[in-house]
Amino acid sequence: MSINWVMLNQGGFVKLSNERILWKLDGRISCELSVPPELKARCVPFHRKSDKGALFLTNKRIIYLPAKPTQEPKFESFSAPILKFQDSTTSSSMWWGWIWKSDCIPVSGGGIPPEIPRVEVKLTFSDGGMNEFNETYIGLRERLFQYQEMRREMGASTEVPDEPLPAYEAQGDRQEQPASSQLAVPGPNRSDSSSSRRAPNEPPPNYDEAQAQQLSNRLEDHIRNEVDRGAADD
């Protein structure tokens, strides 16, 4: 899961590759993110809440967009892959409506402190809609879990990879390529071809930043796993 990572546009949010919206509800839906009770004694404080917003269930993730984003603390969006949710429960209240809860595993670099191995996600449906959401979520999660098991049996990665964010493409950058018959093909240049085969003396642009980010994500995963392991031992 991550907070404030969803790429927004005028229509709501930018979809990932091959992403489809399966269910949507916009209205009095609150979203509260907090540290699970069993981890509060050992984890840093963390809490985000929005009383009203739009909830999306796609074939890849759950997304919540607050109607009024806050800055302190910052809460503009929440999203998480379906298989990052664990042990969901439902309940109802005469005063608060219908409640859906689930633990969720944070994504590295997703805005959640690395000391927090799991976050409790609480969705409150004041105007109904929880049953449809929950049924769609359960069916989708079962299919994705079966797909994950098939990949494991086939010897592929044991974790379904997250889809990359859509690449930014500025308007006007696209230009029609001339037909191949109109392209002038230059003759081979021995000096150019030999120089292109030589390895560059310097790393590519932003190489150091990319390596630093990768190390930071690995460290965050290590810290989160250690905290979660300590909670399990208790």
mmCIF file of N, CA and C in Angstrom, residues 1-9 12-25 54-65 77-85 100 104-105 107 121 123 133 136-138 140-141 143-144 160-167:
data_model
loop_
_atom_site.group_PDB
_atom_site.id
_atom_site.type_symbol
_atom_site.label_atom_id
_atom_site.label_comp_id
_atom_site.label_asym_id
_atom_site.label_seq_id
_atom_site.Cartn_x
_atom_site.Cartn_y
_atom_site.Cartn_z
ATOM 1 N N MET A 1 0.834 -1.181 0.000
ATOM 2 C CA MET A 1 0.000 0.000 0.000
ATOM 3 C C MET A 1 0.871 1.233 0.000
ATOM 4 N N SER A 2 0.304 2.340 -0.391
ATOM 5 C CA SER A 2 1.027 3.602 -0.411
ATOM 6 C C SER A 2 0.025 4.733 -0.247
ATOM 7 N N ILE A 3 0.508 5.876 0.215
ATOM 8 C CA ILE A 3 -0.325 7.062 0.322
ATOM 9 C C ILE A 3 0.286 8.161 -0.534
ATOM 10 N N ASN A 4 -0.600 8.961 -1.128
ATOM 11 C CA ASN A 4 -0.200 10.115 -1.933
ATOM 12 C C ASN A 4 0.644 9.720 -3.142
ATOM 13 N N TRP A 5 0.431 8.498 -3.642
ATOM 14 C CA TRP A 5 1.178 8.016 -4.802
ATOM 15 C C TRP A 5 0.335 7.972 -6.066
ATOM 16 N N VAL A 6 -0.975 8.023 -5.936
ATOM 17 C CA VAL A 6 -1.840 7.880 -7.102
ATOM 18 C C VAL A 6 -1.679 9.101 -8.004
ATOM 19 N N MET A 7 -1.461 8.846 -9.287
ATOM 20 C CA MET A 7 -1.348 9.929 -10.254
ATOM 21 C C MET A 7 -2.754 10.396 -10.620
ATOM 22 N N LEU A 8 -3.051 11.658 -10.312
ATOM 23 C CA LEU A 8 -4.397 12.185 -10.476
ATOM 24 C C LEU A 8 -4.540 12.941 -11.789
ATOM 25 N N ASN A 9 -5.779 12.979 -12.286
ATOM 26 C CA ASN A 9 -6.116 13.802 -13.441
ATOM 27 C C ASN A 9 -7.534 14.327 -13.250
ATOM 28 N N GLY A 12 -10.185 11.730 -12.389
ATOM 29 C CA GLY A 12 -9.995 10.931 -11.184
ATOM 30 C C GLY A 12 -8.541 10.553 -11.001
ATOM 31 N N PHE A 13 -8.121 9.440 -11.631
ATOM 32 C CA PHE A 13 -6.743 8.988 -11.492
ATOM 33 C C PHE A 13 -6.271 8.363 -12.799
ATOM 34 N N VAL A 14 -4.951 8.298 -12.953
ATOM 35 C CA VAL A 14 -4.344 7.701 -14.138
ATOM 36 C C VAL A 14 -4.251 6.193 -13.928
ATOM 37 N N LYS A 15 -4.805 5.439 -14.848
ATOM 38 C CA LYS A 15 -4.821 3.988 -14.722
ATOM 39 C C LYS A 15 -3.459 3.395 -15.058
ATOM 40 N N LEU A 16 -3.188 2.248 -14.467
ATOM 41 C CA LEU A 16 -2.005 1.486 -14.811
ATOM 42 C C LEU A 16 -2.239 0.752 -16.127
ATOM 43 N N SER A 17 -1.208 0.101 -16.601
ATOM 44 C CA SER A 17 -1.325 -0.662 -17.840
ATOM 45 C C SER A 17 -2.352 -1.784 -17.668
ATOM 46 N N ASN A 18 -3.303 -1.862 -18.588
ATOM 47 C CA ASN A 18 -4.348 -2.898 -18.585
ATOM 48 C C ASN A 18 -5.226 -2.856 -17.337
ATOM 49 N N GLU A 19 -5.331 -1.707 -16.706
ATOM 50 C CA GLU A 19 -6.166 -1.591 -15.509
ATOM 51 C C GLU A 19 -7.591 -1.213 -15.895
ATOM 52 N N ARG A 20 -8.568 -1.867 -15.250
ATOM 53 C CA ARG A 20 -9.984 -1.610 -15.495
ATOM 54 C C ARG A 20 -10.702 -1.393 -14.167
ATOM 55 N N ILE A 21 -11.612 -0.439 -14.143
ATOM 56 C CA ILE A 21 -12.409 -0.178 -12.946
ATOM 57 C C ILE A 21 -13.564 -1.176 -12.900
ATOM 58 N N LEU A 22 -13.613 -1.985 -11.835
ATOM 59 C CA LEU A 22 -14.663 -2.982 -11.675
ATOM 60 C C LEU A 22 -15.826 -2.470 -10.832
ATOM 61 N N TRP A 23 -15.539 -1.546 -9.928
ATOM 62 C CA TRP A 23 -16.563 -1.055 -9.001
ATOM 63 C C TRP A 23 -16.153 0.326 -8.515
ATOM 64 N N LYS A 24 -17.127 1.217 -8.369
ATOM 65 C CA LYS A 24 -16.846 2.586 -7.934
ATOM 66 C C LYS A 24 -18.009 3.101 -7.112
ATOM 67 N N LEU A 25 -17.682 3.856 -6.057
ATOM 68 C CA LEU A 25 -18.705 4.495 -5.235
ATOM 69 C C LEU A 25 -18.159 5.827 -4.742
ATOM 70 N N ALA A 54 -14.049 9.119 -2.734
ATOM 71 C CA ALA A 54 -14.420 8.162 -3.782
ATOM 72 C C ALA A 54 -13.584 6.897 -3.627
ATOM 73 N N LEU A 55 -14.255 5.756 -3.722
ATOM 74 C CA LEU A 55 -13.596 4.460 -3.583
ATOM 75 C C LEU A 55 -13.677 3.712 -4.906
ATOM 76 N N PHE A 56 -12.534 3.193 -5.353
ATOM 77 C CA PHE A 56 -12.455 2.455 -6.611
ATOM 78 C C PHE A 56 -11.892 1.059 -6.339
ATOM 79 N N LEU A 57 -12.465 0.081 -6.999
ATOM 80 C CA LEU A 57 -11.922 -1.277 -6.998
ATOM 81 C C LEU A 57 -11.637 -1.639 -8.446
ATOM 82 N N THR A 58 -10.352 -1.795 -8.775
ATOM 83 C CA THR A 58 -9.970 -2.152 -10.132
ATOM 84 C C THR A 58 -9.501 -3.604 -10.151
ATOM 85 N N ASN A 59 -9.130 -4.080 -11.319
ATOM 86 C CA ASN A 59 -8.635 -5.448 -11.417
ATOM 87 C C ASN A 59 -7.226 -5.598 -10.863
ATOM 88 N N LYS A 60 -6.640 -4.501 -10.349
ATOM 89 C CA LYS A 60 -5.290 -4.560 -9.810
ATOM 90 C C LYS A 60 -5.174 -4.046 -8.380
ATOM 91 N N ARG A 61 -6.016 -3.090 -7.975
ATOM 92 C CA ARG A 61 -5.797 -2.449 -6.679
ATOM 93 C C ARG A 61 -7.078 -1.801 -6.158
ATOM 94 N N ILE A 62 -7.017 -1.383 -4.888
ATOM 95 C CA ILE A 62 -8.054 -0.571 -4.261
ATOM 96 C C ILE A 62 -7.518 0.852 -4.155
ATOM 97 N N ILE A 63 -8.337 1.821 -4.537
ATOM 98 C CA ILE A 63 -7.927 3.223 -4.543
ATOM 99 C C ILE A 63 -8.975 4.044 -3.804
ATOM 100 N N TYR A 64 -8.502 4.962 -2.975
ATOM 101 C CA TYR A 64 -9.396 5.895 -2.286
ATOM 102 C C TYR A 64 -8.872 7.307 -2.503
ATOM 103 N N LEU A 65 -9.768 8.204 -2.942
ATOM 104 C CA LEU A 65 -9.418 9.600 -3.171
ATOM 105 C C LEU A 65 -10.280 10.476 -2.264
ATOM 106 N N SER A 77 -4.331 10.656 -1.361
ATOM 107 C CA SER A 77 -4.787 9.431 -2.011
ATOM 108 C C SER A 77 -4.252 8.226 -1.247
ATOM 109 N N PHE A 78 -4.909 7.105 -1.466
ATOM 110 C CA PHE A 78 -4.470 5.828 -0.907
ATOM 111 C C PHE A 78 -4.686 4.751 -1.959
ATOM 112 N N SER A 79 -3.719 3.863 -2.096
ATOM 113 C CA SER A 79 -3.867 2.754 -3.035
ATOM 114 C C SER A 79 -3.045 1.573 -2.548
ATOM 115 N N ALA A 80 -3.489 0.374 -2.935
ATOM 116 C CA ALA A 80 -2.762 -0.835 -2.570
ATOM 117 C C ALA A 80 -3.158 -1.959 -3.512
ATOM 118 N N PRO A 81 -2.189 -2.789 -3.934
ATOM 119 C CA PRO A 81 -2.518 -3.975 -4.729
ATOM 120 C C PRO A 81 -3.436 -4.908 -3.946
ATOM 121 N N ILE A 82 -4.286 -5.619 -4.649
ATOM 122 C CA ILE A 82 -5.291 -6.468 -4.011
ATOM 123 C C ILE A 82 -4.655 -7.484 -3.063
ATOM 124 N N LEU A 83 -3.564 -8.115 -3.482
ATOM 125 C CA LEU A 83 -2.963 -9.174 -2.676
ATOM 126 C C LEU A 83 -2.169 -8.651 -1.482
ATOM 127 N N LYS A 84 -2.061 -7.337 -1.326
ATOM 128 C CA LYS A 84 -1.416 -6.776 -0.143
ATOM 129 C C LYS A 84 -2.369 -6.727 1.053
ATOM 130 N N PHE A 85 -3.674 -6.921 0.809
ATOM 131 C CA PHE A 85 -4.648 -6.921 1.898
ATOM 132 C C PHE A 85 -4.721 -8.309 2.527
ATOM 133 N N TRP A 100 -15.813 -1.958 6.784
ATOM 134 C CA TRP A 100 -14.933 -2.971 6.183
ATOM 135 C C TRP A 100 -13.520 -2.711 6.689
ATOM 136 N N CYS A 104 -3.074 -4.330 5.833
ATOM 137 C CA CYS A 104 -2.480 -4.147 4.513
ATOM 138 C C CYS A 104 -0.975 -3.980 4.662
ATOM 139 N N ILE A 105 -0.219 -4.639 3.789
ATOM 140 C CA ILE A 105 1.239 -4.580 3.823
ATOM 141 C C ILE A 105 1.712 -3.385 3.000
ATOM 142 N N VAL A 107 3.980 -0.805 0.736
ATOM 143 C CA VAL A 107 4.932 -0.930 -0.361
ATOM 144 C C VAL A 107 6.168 -0.107 -0.024
ATOM 145 N N VAL A 121 -6.588 -0.795 7.558
ATOM 146 C CA VAL A 121 -7.410 0.022 6.666
ATOM 147 C C VAL A 121 -8.867 -0.154 7.079
ATOM 148 N N LEU A 123 -12.699 1.168 6.168
ATOM 149 C CA LEU A 123 -13.610 1.874 5.275
ATOM 150 C C LEU A 123 -15.006 1.838 5.882
ATOM 151 N N PHE A 133 -19.174 -4.121 -2.682
ATOM 152 C CA PHE A 133 -17.721 -3.947 -2.689
ATOM 153 C C PHE A 133 -17.024 -5.197 -2.172
ATOM 154 N N THR A 136 -17.263 -8.242 -4.589
ATOM 155 C CA THR A 136 -16.386 -8.065 -5.749
ATOM 156 C C THR A 136 -14.924 -8.233 -5.353
ATOM 157 N N TYR A 137 -14.561 -7.686 -4.200
ATOM 158 C CA TYR A 137 -13.181 -7.796 -3.708
ATOM 159 C C TYR A 137 -12.800 -9.251 -3.447
ATOM 160 N N ILE A 138 -13.672 -10.008 -2.771
ATOM 161 C CA ILE A 138 -13.352 -11.398 -2.439
ATOM 162 C C ILE A 138 -13.170 -12.234 -3.704
ATOM 163 N N LEU A 140 -12.346 -11.207 -6.709
ATOM 164 C CA LEU A 140 -11.137 -10.782 -7.406
ATOM 165 C C LEU A 140 -9.891 -11.293 -6.703
ATOM 166 N N ARG A 141 -9.868 -11.215 -5.381
ATOM 167 C CA ARG A 141 -8.691 -11.661 -4.639
ATOM 168 C C ARG A 141 -8.469 -13.160 -4.806
ATOM 169 N N ARG A 143 -9.250 -14.977 -7.433
ATOM 170 C CA ARG A 143 -8.705 -15.215 -8.773
ATOM 171 C C ARG A 143 -7.233 -14.832 -8.847
ATOM 172 N N LEU A 144 -6.876 -13.700 -8.241
ATOM 173 C CA LEU A 144 -5.480 -13.275 -8.264
ATOM 174 C C LEU A 144 -4.598 -14.230 -7.465
ATOM 175 N N VAL A 160 3.360 -11.736 -7.307
ATOM 176 C CA VAL A 160 2.855 -11.091 -8.508
ATOM 177 C C VAL A 160 3.438 -9.689 -8.579
ATOM 178 N N PRO A 161 4.160 -9.327 -9.622
ATOM 179 C CA PRO A 161 4.807 -8.017 -9.673
ATOM 180 C C PRO A 161 3.795 -6.902 -9.815
ATOM 181 N N ASP A 162 4.089 -5.769 -9.192
ATOM 182 C CA ASP A 162 3.244 -4.596 -9.351
ATOM 183 C C ASP A 162 3.454 -4.009 -10.736
ATOM 184 N N GLU A 163 2.388 -3.499 -11.326
ATOM 185 C CA GLU A 163 2.500 -2.860 -12.625
ATOM 186 C C GLU A 163 3.230 -1.529 -12.475
ATOM 187 N N PRO A 164 4.105 -1.171 -13.399
ATOM 188 C CA PRO A 164 4.782 0.118 -13.303
ATOM 189 C C PRO A 164 3.816 1.260 -13.550
ATOM 190 N N LEU A 165 4.159 2.424 -13.021
ATOM 191 C CA LEU A 165 3.343 3.599 -13.259
ATOM 192 C C LEU A 165 3.380 3.963 -14.736
ATOM 193 N N PRO A 166 2.282 4.498 -15.281
ATOM 194 C CA PRO A 166 2.283 4.867 -16.696
ATOM 195 C C PRO A 166 3.296 5.960 -16.968
ATOM 196 N N ALA A 167 4.001 5.823 -18.059
ATOM 197 C CA ALA A 167 5.029 6.795 -18.405
ATOM 198 C C ALA A 167 4.396 8.112 -18.825
#
